[in-house]
Amino acid sequence: MRQNKLYTWFLEQHRKDYDWIAFFDDDEYMVLPAHTTLHTFLAKFCHDSAIYLYWDILRTEDIYDSCENYLEQKNYHHYLKFEYNVEITWKLKSIVNTHICKNIINVHFADKNGVDIFGHTLEEIKKYQRIEQFVPYDKLYTIPHIKHFYMRSFESWFKKIIIRGDMTYGHRKLHEWFAWTDYKEHEKNAIIAQMMHKYHVPKRTFAEIIQRNADLKQYYSK
């Protein structure tokens, strides 16, 4: 995977410059509990190759982008469908120890010999399904974690997938935004049509987009 190779290249380029490197995306922000500093947190894991931080997956129900950036919006809530349906190892992001980690094996769990903030190894983590089995969602503020602003609005979701082209195998799908919502088929089509008109893209129905996603998934899985 190109992203793994890019991370490994960056690690090699800057291994001597830093003790730790956090491989986070631009919609992910690390949160530390009150009275915890980054220095004291990292010092606890100085003998580990990587620290796995759990995601707090967030979304809104907004159709249009109402703010300039992720942090300006206030109406996020936990996206529980992601939490219940996605394997727990894909709900991690890593801070790697440059003195121990040699290469990046995965953009989520960077080094297989790392540990989560509770000291669990990757093999131990795989025995669980949800973050809630480690800590209740309303207690996430008590542990270091990552706020992952997964769905800022349907508009930003649409731009990321349709305009940028993030429709390959294993990636996000446009219809996922409607999961656990009450939109009817004609309402979904109307929302998508508005975005297609706004961004001057060829019109497709909701069903046609789902089929295109399926075709791309089959193509990229060959």
mmCIF file with all atom_site columns, C-alpha atoms in Angstrom:
data_model
loop_
_atom_site.group_PDB
_atom_site.id
_atom_site.type_symbol
_atom_site.label_atom_id
_atom_site.label_alt_id
_atom_site.label_comp_id
_atom_site.label_asym_id
_atom_site.label_entity_id
_atom_site.label_seq_id
_atom_site.pdbx_PDB_ins_code
_atom_site.Cartn_x
_atom_site.Cartn_y
_atom_site.Cartn_z
_atom_site.occupancy
_atom_site.B_iso_or_equiv
_atom_site.pdbx_formal_charge
_atom_site.auth_seq_id
_atom_site.auth_comp_id
_atom_site.auth_asym_id
_atom_site.auth_atom_id
_atom_site.pdbx_PDB_model_num
ATOM 1   C CA . MET A 1 1   ? 0.000   0.000   0.000   1.00 0.00 ? 1   MET A CA 1
ATOM 2   C CA . ARG A 1 2   ? 1.375   3.381   -1.015  1.00 0.00 ? 2   ARG A CA 1
ATOM 3   C CA . GLN A 1 3   ? 0.467   5.038   2.277   1.00 0.00 ? 3   GLN A CA 1
ATOM 4   C CA . ASN A 1 4   ? 2.409   2.411   4.248   1.00 0.00 ? 4   ASN A CA 1
ATOM 5   C CA . LYS A 1 5   ? 5.449   3.004   2.037   1.00 0.00 ? 5   LYS A CA 1
ATOM 6   C CA . LEU A 1 6   ? 5.134   6.762   2.424   1.00 0.00 ? 6   LEU A CA 1
ATOM 7   C CA . TYR A 1 7   ? 4.953   6.452   6.214   1.00 0.00 ? 7   TYR A CA 1
ATOM 8   C CA . THR A 1 8   ? 7.999   4.162   6.242   1.00 0.00 ? 8   THR A CA 1
ATOM 9   C CA . TRP A 1 9   ? 9.898   6.627   4.030   1.00 0.00 ? 9   TRP A CA 1
ATOM 10  C CA . PHE A 1 10  ? 9.025   9.489   6.390   1.00 0.00 ? 10  PHE A CA 1
ATOM 11  C CA . LEU A 1 11  ? 10.114  7.411   9.384   1.00 0.00 ? 11  LEU A CA 1
ATOM 12  C CA . GLU A 1 12  ? 13.475  6.716   7.754   1.00 0.00 ? 12  GLU A CA 1
ATOM 13  C CA . GLN A 1 13  ? 13.955  10.345  6.766   1.00 0.00 ? 13  GLN A CA 1
ATOM 14  C CA . HIS A 1 14  ? 13.249  11.688  10.248  1.00 0.00 ? 14  HIS A CA 1
ATOM 15  C CA . ARG A 1 15  ? 14.248  8.856   12.570  1.00 0.00 ? 15  ARG A CA 1
ATOM 16  C CA . LYS A 1 16  ? 17.171  10.874  13.934  1.00 0.00 ? 16  LYS A CA 1
ATOM 17  C CA . ASP A 1 17  ? 15.161  14.077  14.237  1.00 0.00 ? 17  ASP A CA 1
ATOM 18  C CA . TYR A 1 18  ? 12.448  12.875  16.621  1.00 0.00 ? 18  TYR A CA 1
ATOM 19  C CA . ASP A 1 19  ? 11.873  10.329  19.373  1.00 0.00 ? 19  ASP A CA 1
ATOM 20  C CA . TRP A 1 20  ? 8.221   9.816   18.400  1.00 0.00 ? 20  TRP A CA 1
ATOM 21  C CA . ILE A 1 21  ? 6.195   10.340  15.218  1.00 0.00 ? 21  ILE A CA 1
ATOM 22  C CA . ALA A 1 22  ? 2.379   10.398  15.218  1.00 0.00 ? 22  ALA A CA 1
ATOM 23  C CA . PHE A 1 23  ? 0.798   9.164   11.987  1.00 0.00 ? 23  PHE A CA 1
ATOM 24  C CA . PHE A 1 24  ? -2.574  10.932  12.083  1.00 0.00 ? 24  PHE A CA 1
ATOM 25  C CA . ASP A 1 25  ? -4.774  12.361  9.311   1.00 0.00 ? 25  ASP A CA 1
ATOM 26  C CA . ASP A 1 26  ? -5.973  15.953  9.067   1.00 0.00 ? 26  ASP A CA 1
ATOM 27  C CA . ASP A 1 27  ? -9.397  15.065  10.496  1.00 0.00 ? 27  ASP A CA 1
ATOM 28  C CA . GLU A 1 28  ? -7.915  13.339  13.558  1.00 0.00 ? 28  GLU A CA 1
ATOM 29  C CA . TYR A 1 29  ? -6.933  15.105  16.775  1.00 0.00 ? 29  TYR A CA 1
ATOM 30  C CA . MET A 1 30  ? -5.325  13.546  19.836  1.00 0.00 ? 30  MET A CA 1
ATOM 31  C CA . VAL A 1 31  ? -6.991  14.339  23.147  1.00 0.00 ? 31  VAL A CA 1
ATOM 32  C CA . LEU A 1 32  ? -5.204  13.932  26.471  1.00 0.00 ? 32  LEU A CA 1
ATOM 33  C CA . PRO A 1 33  ? -6.959  13.736  29.857  1.00 0.00 ? 33  PRO A CA 1
ATOM 34  C CA . ALA A 1 34  ? -6.777  16.714  32.167  1.00 0.00 ? 34  ALA A CA 1
ATOM 35  C CA . HIS A 1 35  ? -3.419  17.160  33.916  1.00 0.00 ? 35  HIS A CA 1
ATOM 36  C CA . THR A 1 36  ? -1.683  14.804  31.442  1.00 0.00 ? 36  THR A CA 1
ATOM 37  C CA . THR A 1 37  ? 1.146   16.168  29.313  1.00 0.00 ? 37  THR A CA 1
ATOM 38  C CA . LEU A 1 38  ? 2.376   14.678  26.068  1.00 0.00 ? 38  LEU A CA 1
ATOM 39  C CA . HIS A 1 39  ? 5.835   14.219  27.601  1.00 0.00 ? 39  HIS A CA 1
ATOM 40  C CA . THR A 1 40  ? 4.616   12.216  30.597  1.00 0.00 ? 40  THR A CA 1
ATOM 41  C CA . PHE A 1 41  ? 2.270   10.168  28.423  1.00 0.00 ? 41  PHE A CA 1
ATOM 42  C CA . LEU A 1 42  ? 4.976   9.145   25.949  1.00 0.00 ? 42  LEU A CA 1
ATOM 43  C CA . ALA A 1 43  ? 7.497   8.441   28.703  1.00 0.00 ? 43  ALA A CA 1
ATOM 44  C CA . LYS A 1 44  ? 5.318   5.558   29.948  1.00 0.00 ? 44  LYS A CA 1
ATOM 45  C CA . PHE A 1 45  ? 5.808   3.762   26.613  1.00 0.00 ? 45  PHE A CA 1
ATOM 46  C CA . CYS A 1 46  ? 9.501   4.423   25.985  1.00 0.00 ? 46  CYS A CA 1
ATOM 47  C CA . HIS A 1 47  ? 10.216  0.673   25.703  1.00 0.00 ? 47  HIS A CA 1
ATOM 48  C CA . ASP A 1 48  ? 7.404   -0.006  23.198  1.00 0.00 ? 48  ASP A CA 1
ATOM 49  C CA . SER A 1 49  ? 7.683   0.246   19.419  1.00 0.00 ? 49  SER A CA 1
ATOM 50  C CA . ALA A 1 50  ? 4.314   1.998   19.011  1.00 0.00 ? 50  ALA A CA 1
ATOM 51  C CA . ILE A 1 51  ? 1.340   3.279   20.973  1.00 0.00 ? 51  ILE A CA 1
ATOM 52  C CA . TYR A 1 52  ? -2.124  2.484   19.642  1.00 0.00 ? 52  TYR A CA 1
ATOM 53  C CA . LEU A 1 53  ? -4.721  5.186   20.327  1.00 0.00 ? 53  LEU A CA 1
ATOM 54  C CA . TYR A 1 54  ? -8.414  4.404   19.956  1.00 0.00 ? 54  TYR A CA 1
ATOM 55  C CA . TRP A 1 55  ? -10.687 6.420   17.695  1.00 0.00 ? 55  TRP A CA 1
ATOM 56  C CA . ASP A 1 56  ? -13.767 8.261   18.852  1.00 0.00 ? 56  ASP A CA 1
ATOM 57  C CA . ILE A 1 57  ? -15.636 8.130   15.531  1.00 0.00 ? 57  ILE A CA 1
ATOM 58  C CA . LEU A 1 58  ? -17.761 11.259  15.112  1.00 0.00 ? 58  LEU A CA 1
ATOM 59  C CA . ARG A 1 59  ? -20.357 12.477  12.639  1.00 0.00 ? 59  ARG A CA 1
ATOM 60  C CA . THR A 1 60  ? -23.057 15.091  12.183  1.00 0.00 ? 60  THR A CA 1
ATOM 61  C CA . GLU A 1 61  ? -26.414 15.006  10.403  1.00 0.00 ? 61  GLU A CA 1
ATOM 62  C CA . ASP A 1 62  ? -25.666 18.252  8.528   1.00 0.00 ? 62  ASP A CA 1
ATOM 63  C CA . ILE A 1 63  ? -26.282 18.284  4.800   1.00 0.00 ? 63  ILE A CA 1
ATOM 64  C CA . TYR A 1 64  ? -24.220 21.350  3.947   1.00 0.00 ? 64  TYR A CA 1
ATOM 65  C CA . ASP A 1 65  ? -20.834 22.538  5.173   1.00 0.00 ? 65  ASP A CA 1
ATOM 66  C CA . SER A 1 66  ? -21.732 25.218  7.676   1.00 0.00 ? 66  SER A CA 1
ATOM 67  C CA . CYS A 1 67  ? -18.232 25.868  9.045   1.00 0.00 ? 67  CYS A CA 1
ATOM 68  C CA . GLU A 1 68  ? -14.750 26.403  7.713   1.00 0.00 ? 68  GLU A CA 1
ATOM 69  C CA . ASN A 1 69  ? -13.198 23.437  9.497   1.00 0.00 ? 69  ASN A CA 1
ATOM 70  C CA . TYR A 1 70  ? -13.939 20.347  11.572  1.00 0.00 ? 70  TYR A CA 1
ATOM 71  C CA . LEU A 1 71  ? -13.319 21.894  14.963  1.00 0.00 ? 71  LEU A CA 1
ATOM 72  C CA . GLU A 1 72  ? -15.732 24.800  14.466  1.00 0.00 ? 72  GLU A CA 1
ATOM 73  C CA . GLN A 1 73  ? -18.744 22.501  14.378  1.00 0.00 ? 73  GLN A CA 1
ATOM 74  C CA . LYS A 1 74  ? -20.332 21.585  17.694  1.00 0.00 ? 74  LYS A CA 1
ATOM 75  C CA . ASN A 1 75  ? -23.050 19.074  16.806  1.00 0.00 ? 75  ASN A CA 1
ATOM 76  C CA . TYR A 1 76  ? -20.981 15.895  16.430  1.00 0.00 ? 76  TYR A CA 1
ATOM 77  C CA . HIS A 1 77  ? -22.096 12.633  17.986  1.00 0.00 ? 77  HIS A CA 1
ATOM 78  C CA . HIS A 1 78  ? -20.658 9.122   18.229  1.00 0.00 ? 78  HIS A CA 1
ATOM 79  C CA . TYR A 1 79  ? -21.028 7.174   14.985  1.00 0.00 ? 79  TYR A CA 1
ATOM 80  C CA . LEU A 1 80  ? -22.026 3.885   16.590  1.00 0.00 ? 80  LEU A CA 1
ATOM 81  C CA . LYS A 1 81  ? -22.653 1.999   13.342  1.00 0.00 ? 81  LYS A CA 1
ATOM 82  C CA . PHE A 1 82  ? -18.911 2.246   12.652  1.00 0.00 ? 82  PHE A CA 1
ATOM 83  C CA . GLU A 1 83  ? -18.142 1.161   16.196  1.00 0.00 ? 83  GLU A CA 1
ATOM 84  C CA . TYR A 1 84  ? -20.359 -1.912  16.017  1.00 0.00 ? 84  TYR A CA 1
ATOM 85  C CA . ASN A 1 85  ? -19.603 -3.002  12.440  1.00 0.00 ? 85  ASN A CA 1
ATOM 86  C CA . VAL A 1 86  ? -15.871 -2.438  11.979  1.00 0.00 ? 86  VAL A CA 1
ATOM 87  C CA . GLU A 1 87  ? -13.102 -4.659  13.365  1.00 0.00 ? 87  GLU A CA 1
ATOM 88  C CA . ILE A 1 88  ? -11.406 -3.036  16.338  1.00 0.00 ? 88  ILE A CA 1
ATOM 89  C CA . THR A 1 89  ? -7.899  -3.101  14.823  1.00 0.00 ? 89  THR A CA 1
ATOM 90  C CA . TRP A 1 90  ? -9.129  -0.642  12.185  1.00 0.00 ? 90  TRP A CA 1
ATOM 91  C CA . LYS A 1 91  ? -10.188 1.799   14.926  1.00 0.00 ? 91  LYS A CA 1
ATOM 92  C CA . LEU A 1 92  ? -6.599  2.540   15.962  1.00 0.00 ? 92  LEU A CA 1
ATOM 93  C CA . LYS A 1 93  ? -3.977  5.080   14.992  1.00 0.00 ? 93  LYS A CA 1
ATOM 94  C CA . SER A 1 94  ? -0.334  4.932   16.054  1.00 0.00 ? 94  SER A CA 1
ATOM 95  C CA . ILE A 1 95  ? 2.428   7.007   17.527  1.00 0.00 ? 95  ILE A CA 1
ATOM 96  C CA . VAL A 1 96  ? 5.680   5.213   16.727  1.00 0.00 ? 96  VAL A CA 1
ATOM 97  C CA . ASN A 1 97  ? 8.894   5.071   18.696  1.00 0.00 ? 97  ASN A CA 1
ATOM 98  C CA . THR A 1 98  ? 11.605  6.003   16.199  1.00 0.00 ? 98  THR A CA 1
ATOM 99  C CA . HIS A 1 99  ? 14.259  4.175   18.234  1.00 0.00 ? 99  HIS A CA 1
ATOM 100 C CA . ILE A 1 100 ? 12.471  0.815   17.962  1.00 0.00 ? 100 ILE A CA 1
ATOM 101 C CA . CYS A 1 101 ? 9.997   0.807   15.026  1.00 0.00 ? 101 CYS A CA 1
ATOM 102 C CA . LYS A 1 102 ? 11.768  -0.174  11.796  1.00 0.00 ? 102 LYS A CA 1
ATOM 103 C CA . ASN A 1 103 ? 9.000   0.056   9.228   1.00 0.00 ? 103 ASN A CA 1
ATOM 104 C CA . ILE A 1 104 ? 5.268   0.740   9.024   1.00 0.00 ? 104 ILE A CA 1
ATOM 105 C CA . ILE A 1 105 ? 3.204   -2.387  8.456   1.00 0.00 ? 105 ILE A CA 1
ATOM 106 C CA . ASN A 1 106 ? -0.212  -0.701  8.561   1.00 0.00 ? 106 ASN A CA 1
ATOM 107 C CA . VAL A 1 107 ? -1.528  2.866   8.640   1.00 0.00 ? 107 VAL A CA 1
ATOM 108 C CA . HIS A 1 108 ? -3.595  1.969   11.721  1.00 0.00 ? 108 HIS A CA 1
ATOM 109 C CA . PHE A 1 109 ? -1.433  -0.364  13.823  1.00 0.00 ? 109 PHE A CA 1
ATOM 110 C CA . ALA A 1 110 ? 1.955   0.836   12.623  1.00 0.00 ? 110 ALA A CA 1
ATOM 111 C CA . ASP A 1 111 ? 4.096   -1.832  14.276  1.00 0.00 ? 111 ASP A CA 1
ATOM 112 C CA . LYS A 1 112 ? 2.767   -5.272  15.253  1.00 0.00 ? 112 LYS A CA 1
ATOM 113 C CA . ASN A 1 113 ? 4.782   -5.182  18.477  1.00 0.00 ? 113 ASN A CA 1
ATOM 114 C CA . GLY A 1 114 ? 3.145   -2.016  19.763  1.00 0.00 ? 114 GLY A CA 1
ATOM 115 C CA . VAL A 1 115 ? 0.619   -1.749  22.600  1.00 0.00 ? 115 VAL A CA 1
ATOM 116 C CA . ASP A 1 116 ? -2.546  0.205   23.273  1.00 0.00 ? 116 ASP A CA 1
ATOM 117 C CA . ILE A 1 117 ? -2.748  2.703   26.110  1.00 0.00 ? 117 ILE A CA 1
ATOM 118 C CA . PHE A 1 118 ? -3.778  -0.108  28.493  1.00 0.00 ? 118 PHE A CA 1
ATOM 119 C CA . GLY A 1 119 ? -0.721  -2.169  27.561  1.00 0.00 ? 119 GLY A CA 1
ATOM 120 C CA . HIS A 1 120 ? -2.627  -4.679  25.416  1.00 0.00 ? 120 HIS A CA 1
ATOM 121 C CA . THR A 1 121 ? -0.712  -6.193  22.511  1.00 0.00 ? 121 THR A CA 1
ATOM 122 C CA . LEU A 1 122 ? -2.197  -6.358  19.026  1.00 0.00 ? 122 LEU A CA 1
ATOM 123 C CA . GLU A 1 123 ? -3.049  -10.045 19.464  1.00 0.00 ? 123 GLU A CA 1
ATOM 124 C CA . GLU A 1 124 ? -4.858  -9.273  22.719  1.00 0.00 ? 124 GLU A CA 1
ATOM 125 C CA . ILE A 1 125 ? -6.777  -6.401  21.126  1.00 0.00 ? 125 ILE A CA 1
ATOM 126 C CA . LYS A 1 126 ? -8.024  -8.695  18.344  1.00 0.00 ? 126 LYS A CA 1
ATOM 127 C CA . LYS A 1 127 ? -10.013 -10.691 20.920  1.00 0.00 ? 127 LYS A CA 1
ATOM 128 C CA . TYR A 1 128 ? -12.344 -7.733  21.389  1.00 0.00 ? 128 TYR A CA 1
ATOM 129 C CA . GLN A 1 129 ? -14.864 -6.109  19.081  1.00 0.00 ? 129 GLN A CA 1
ATOM 130 C CA . ARG A 1 130 ? -15.569 -2.638  20.412  1.00 0.00 ? 130 ARG A CA 1
ATOM 131 C CA . ILE A 1 131 ? -13.804 0.165   22.211  1.00 0.00 ? 131 ILE A CA 1
ATOM 132 C CA . GLU A 1 132 ? -16.631 0.107   24.755  1.00 0.00 ? 132 GLU A CA 1
ATOM 133 C CA . GLN A 1 133 ? -15.237 -3.188  26.036  1.00 0.00 ? 133 GLN A CA 1
ATOM 134 C CA . PHE A 1 134 ? -12.203 -1.228  27.263  1.00 0.00 ? 134 PHE A CA 1
ATOM 135 C CA . VAL A 1 135 ? -13.813 2.045   28.295  1.00 0.00 ? 135 VAL A CA 1
ATOM 136 C CA . PRO A 1 136 ? -17.404 3.402   28.053  1.00 0.00 ? 136 PRO A CA 1
ATOM 137 C CA . TYR A 1 137 ? -17.890 6.135   25.484  1.00 0.00 ? 137 TYR A CA 1
ATOM 138 C CA . ASP A 1 138 ? -18.863 8.652   28.136  1.00 0.00 ? 138 ASP A CA 1
ATOM 139 C CA . LYS A 1 139 ? -15.484 7.990   29.831  1.00 0.00 ? 139 LYS A CA 1
ATOM 140 C CA . LEU A 1 140 ? -13.260 8.469   26.785  1.00 0.00 ? 140 LEU A CA 1
ATOM 141 C CA . TYR A 1 141 ? -12.136 11.800  28.181  1.00 0.00 ? 141 TYR A CA 1
ATOM 142 C CA . THR A 1 142 ? -10.349 9.874   30.939  1.00 0.00 ? 142 THR A CA 1
ATOM 143 C CA . ILE A 1 143 ? -7.879  8.245   28.524  1.00 0.00 ? 143 ILE A CA 1
ATOM 144 C CA . PRO A 1 144 ? -5.678  9.507   25.680  1.00 0.00 ? 144 PRO A CA 1
ATOM 145 C CA . HIS A 1 145 ? -7.640  8.969   22.465  1.00 0.00 ? 145 HIS A CA 1
ATOM 146 C CA . ILE A 1 146 ? -8.251  10.378  18.990  1.00 0.00 ? 146 ILE A CA 1
ATOM 147 C CA . LYS A 1 147 ? -11.283 12.357  17.934  1.00 0.00 ? 147 LYS A CA 1
ATOM 148 C CA . HIS A 1 148 ? -11.842 11.269  14.349  1.00 0.00 ? 148 HIS A CA 1
ATOM 149 C CA . PHE A 1 149 ? -14.213 13.669  12.597  1.00 0.00 ? 149 PHE A CA 1
ATOM 150 C CA . TYR A 1 150 ? -15.389 11.000  10.199  1.00 0.00 ? 150 TYR A CA 1
ATOM 151 C CA . MET A 1 151 ? -18.456 12.704  8.736   1.00 0.00 ? 151 MET A CA 1
ATOM 152 C CA . ARG A 1 152 ? -18.489 16.480  8.996   1.00 0.00 ? 152 ARG A CA 1
ATOM 153 C CA . SER A 1 153 ? -21.466 16.883  6.654   1.00 0.00 ? 153 SER A CA 1
ATOM 154 C CA . PHE A 1 154 ? -22.924 15.196  3.608   1.00 0.00 ? 154 PHE A CA 1
ATOM 155 C CA . GLU A 1 155 ? -21.381 17.921  1.461   1.00 0.00 ? 155 GLU A CA 1
ATOM 156 C CA . SER A 1 156 ? -17.836 17.244  2.685   1.00 0.00 ? 156 SER A CA 1
ATOM 157 C CA . TRP A 1 157 ? -18.478 13.488  2.416   1.00 0.00 ? 157 TRP A CA 1
ATOM 158 C CA . PHE A 1 158 ? -19.684 13.975  -1.179  1.00 0.00 ? 158 PHE A CA 1
ATOM 159 C CA . LYS A 1 159 ? -16.653 16.077  -2.130  1.00 0.00 ? 159 LYS A CA 1
ATOM 160 C CA . LYS A 1 160 ? -14.244 13.580  -0.598  1.00 0.00 ? 160 LYS A CA 1
ATOM 161 C CA . ILE A 1 161 ? -15.726 10.634  -2.491  1.00 0.00 ? 161 ILE A CA 1
ATOM 162 C CA . ILE A 1 162 ? -17.153 12.017  -5.736  1.00 0.00 ? 162 ILE A CA 1
ATOM 163 C CA . ILE A 1 163 ? -14.934 15.046  -6.371  1.00 0.00 ? 163 ILE A CA 1
ATOM 164 C CA . ARG A 1 164 ? -11.658 13.723  -4.959  1.00 0.00 ? 164 ARG A CA 1
ATOM 165 C CA . GLY A 1 165 ? -12.417 10.192  -6.132  1.00 0.00 ? 165 GLY A CA 1
ATOM 166 C CA . ASP A 1 166 ? -12.102 8.178   -2.918  1.00 0.00 ? 166 ASP A CA 1
ATOM 167 C CA . MET A 1 167 ? -14.186 5.277   -4.226  1.00 0.00 ? 167 MET A CA 1
ATOM 168 C CA . THR A 1 168 ? -11.660 2.450   -4.376  1.00 0.00 ? 168 THR A CA 1
ATOM 169 C CA . TYR A 1 169 ? -11.876 -0.945  -2.712  1.00 0.00 ? 169 TYR A CA 1
ATOM 170 C CA . GLY A 1 170 ? -12.037 -0.744  1.062   1.00 0.00 ? 170 GLY A CA 1
ATOM 171 C CA . HIS A 1 171 ? -12.616 2.995   1.109   1.00 0.00 ? 171 HIS A CA 1
ATOM 172 C CA . ARG A 1 172 ? -15.656 5.002   2.122   1.00 0.00 ? 172 ARG A CA 1
ATOM 173 C CA . LYS A 1 173 ? -18.874 4.763   0.135   1.00 0.00 ? 173 LYS A CA 1
ATOM 174 C CA . LEU A 1 174 ? -21.281 7.625   -0.502  1.00 0.00 ? 174 LEU A CA 1
ATOM 175 C CA . HIS A 1 175 ? -24.326 5.715   0.739   1.00 0.00 ? 175 HIS A CA 1
ATOM 176 C CA . GLU A 1 176 ? -22.655 5.111   4.118   1.00 0.00 ? 176 GLU A CA 1
ATOM 177 C CA . TRP A 1 177 ? -23.550 8.668   5.141   1.00 0.00 ? 177 TRP A CA 1
ATOM 178 C CA . PHE A 1 178 ? -27.238 7.692   5.174   1.00 0.00 ? 178 PHE A CA 1
ATOM 179 C CA . ALA A 1 179 ? -26.691 4.751   7.546   1.00 0.00 ? 179 ALA A CA 1
ATOM 180 C CA . TRP A 1 180 ? -28.830 4.989   10.687  1.00 0.00 ? 180 TRP A CA 1
ATOM 181 C CA . THR A 1 181 ? -30.783 7.921   9.273   1.00 0.00 ? 181 THR A CA 1
ATOM 182 C CA . ASP A 1 182 ? -34.467 8.069   8.319   1.00 0.00 ? 182 ASP A CA 1
ATOM 183 C CA . TYR A 1 183 ? -34.068 9.372   4.768   1.00 0.00 ? 183 TYR A CA 1
ATOM 184 C CA . LYS A 1 184 ? -36.351 7.815   2.171   1.00 0.00 ? 184 LYS A CA 1
ATOM 185 C CA . GLU A 1 185 ? -35.061 6.830   -1.271  1.00 0.00 ? 185 GLU A CA 1
ATOM 186 C CA . HIS A 1 186 ? -36.464 9.902   -3.010  1.00 0.00 ? 186 HIS A CA 1
ATOM 187 C CA . GLU A 1 187 ? -34.974 12.150  -0.329  1.00 0.00 ? 187 GLU A CA 1
ATOM 188 C CA . LYS A 1 188 ? -31.535 10.586  -0.792  1.00 0.00 ? 188 LYS A CA 1
ATOM 189 C CA . ASN A 1 189 ? -31.800 11.094  -4.546  1.00 0.00 ? 189 ASN A CA 1
ATOM 190 C CA . ALA A 1 190 ? -32.810 14.738  -4.051  1.00 0.00 ? 190 ALA A CA 1
ATOM 191 C CA . ILE A 1 191 ? -29.855 15.444  -1.734  1.00 0.00 ? 191 ILE A CA 1
ATOM 192 C CA . ILE A 1 192 ? -27.405 13.776  -4.104  1.00 0.00 ? 192 ILE A CA 1
ATOM 193 C CA . ALA A 1 193 ? -28.902 15.626  -7.089  1.00 0.00 ? 193 ALA A CA 1
ATOM 194 C CA . GLN A 1 194 ? -28.401 18.962  -5.286  1.00 0.00 ? 194 GLN A CA 1
ATOM 195 C CA . MET A 1 195 ? -24.719 18.179  -4.726  1.00 0.00 ? 195 MET A CA 1
ATOM 196 C CA . MET A 1 196 ? -24.204 16.985  -8.274  1.00 0.00 ? 196 MET A CA 1
ATOM 197 C CA . HIS A 1 197 ? -25.745 20.189  -9.584  1.00 0.00 ? 197 HIS A CA 1
ATOM 198 C CA . LYS A 1 198 ? -23.677 22.328  -7.204  1.00 0.00 ? 198 LYS A CA 1
ATOM 199 C CA . TYR A 1 199 ? -20.382 20.651  -8.188  1.00 0.00 ? 199 TYR A CA 1
ATOM 200 C CA . HIS A 1 200 ? -21.196 20.061  -11.858 1.00 0.00 ? 200 HIS A CA 1
ATOM 201 C CA . VAL A 1 201 ? -20.832 16.297  -11.907 1.00 0.00 ? 201 VAL A CA 1
ATOM 202 C CA . PRO A 1 202 ? -22.839 13.826  -14.034 1.00 0.00 ? 202 PRO A CA 1
ATOM 203 C CA . LYS A 1 203 ? -26.125 12.989  -12.357 1.00 0.00 ? 203 LYS A CA 1
ATOM 204 C CA . ARG A 1 204 ? -26.660 9.514   -10.936 1.00 0.00 ? 204 ARG A CA 1
ATOM 205 C CA . THR A 1 205 ? -29.389 8.125   -8.706  1.00 0.00 ? 205 THR A CA 1
ATOM 206 C CA . PHE A 1 206 ? -28.651 6.720   -5.268  1.00 0.00 ? 206 PHE A CA 1
ATOM 207 C CA . ALA A 1 207 ? -29.019 3.164   -6.635  1.00 0.00 ? 207 ALA A CA 1
ATOM 208 C CA . GLU A 1 208 ? -26.619 3.895   -9.521  1.00 0.00 ? 208 GLU A CA 1
ATOM 209 C CA . ILE A 1 209 ? -23.971 5.183   -7.120  1.00 0.00 ? 209 ILE A CA 1
ATOM 210 C CA . ILE A 1 210 ? -24.230 2.054   -4.971  1.00 0.00 ? 210 ILE A CA 1
ATOM 211 C CA . GLN A 1 211 ? -23.801 -0.089  -8.100  1.00 0.00 ? 211 GLN A CA 1
ATOM 212 C CA . ARG A 1 212 ? -20.779 1.959   -9.179  1.00 0.00 ? 212 ARG A CA 1
ATOM 213 C CA . ASN A 1 213 ? -19.227 1.435   -5.755  1.00 0.00 ? 213 ASN A CA 1
ATOM 214 C CA . ALA A 1 214 ? -19.830 -2.304  -6.066  1.00 0.00 ? 214 ALA A CA 1
ATOM 215 C CA . ASP A 1 215 ? -18.257 -2.375  -9.539  1.00 0.00 ? 215 ASP A CA 1
ATOM 216 C CA . LEU A 1 216 ? -15.183 -0.496  -8.292  1.00 0.00 ? 216 LEU A CA 1
ATOM 217 C CA . LYS A 1 217 ? -14.864 -2.798  -5.291  1.00 0.00 ? 217 LYS A CA 1
ATOM 218 C CA . GLN A 1 218 ? -14.883 -5.806  -7.603  1.00 0.00 ? 218 GLN A CA 1
ATOM 219 C CA . TYR A 1 219 ? -12.364 -4.190  -9.934  1.00 0.00 ? 219 TYR A CA 1
ATOM 220 C CA . TYR A 1 220 ? -9.892  -3.245  -7.209  1.00 0.00 ? 220 TYR A CA 1
ATOM 221 C CA . SER A 1 221 ? -10.182 -6.610  -5.434  1.00 0.00 ? 221 SER A CA 1
ATOM 222 C CA . LYS A 1 222 ? -8.830  -8.499  -8.446  1.00 0.00 ? 222 LYS A CA 1
#
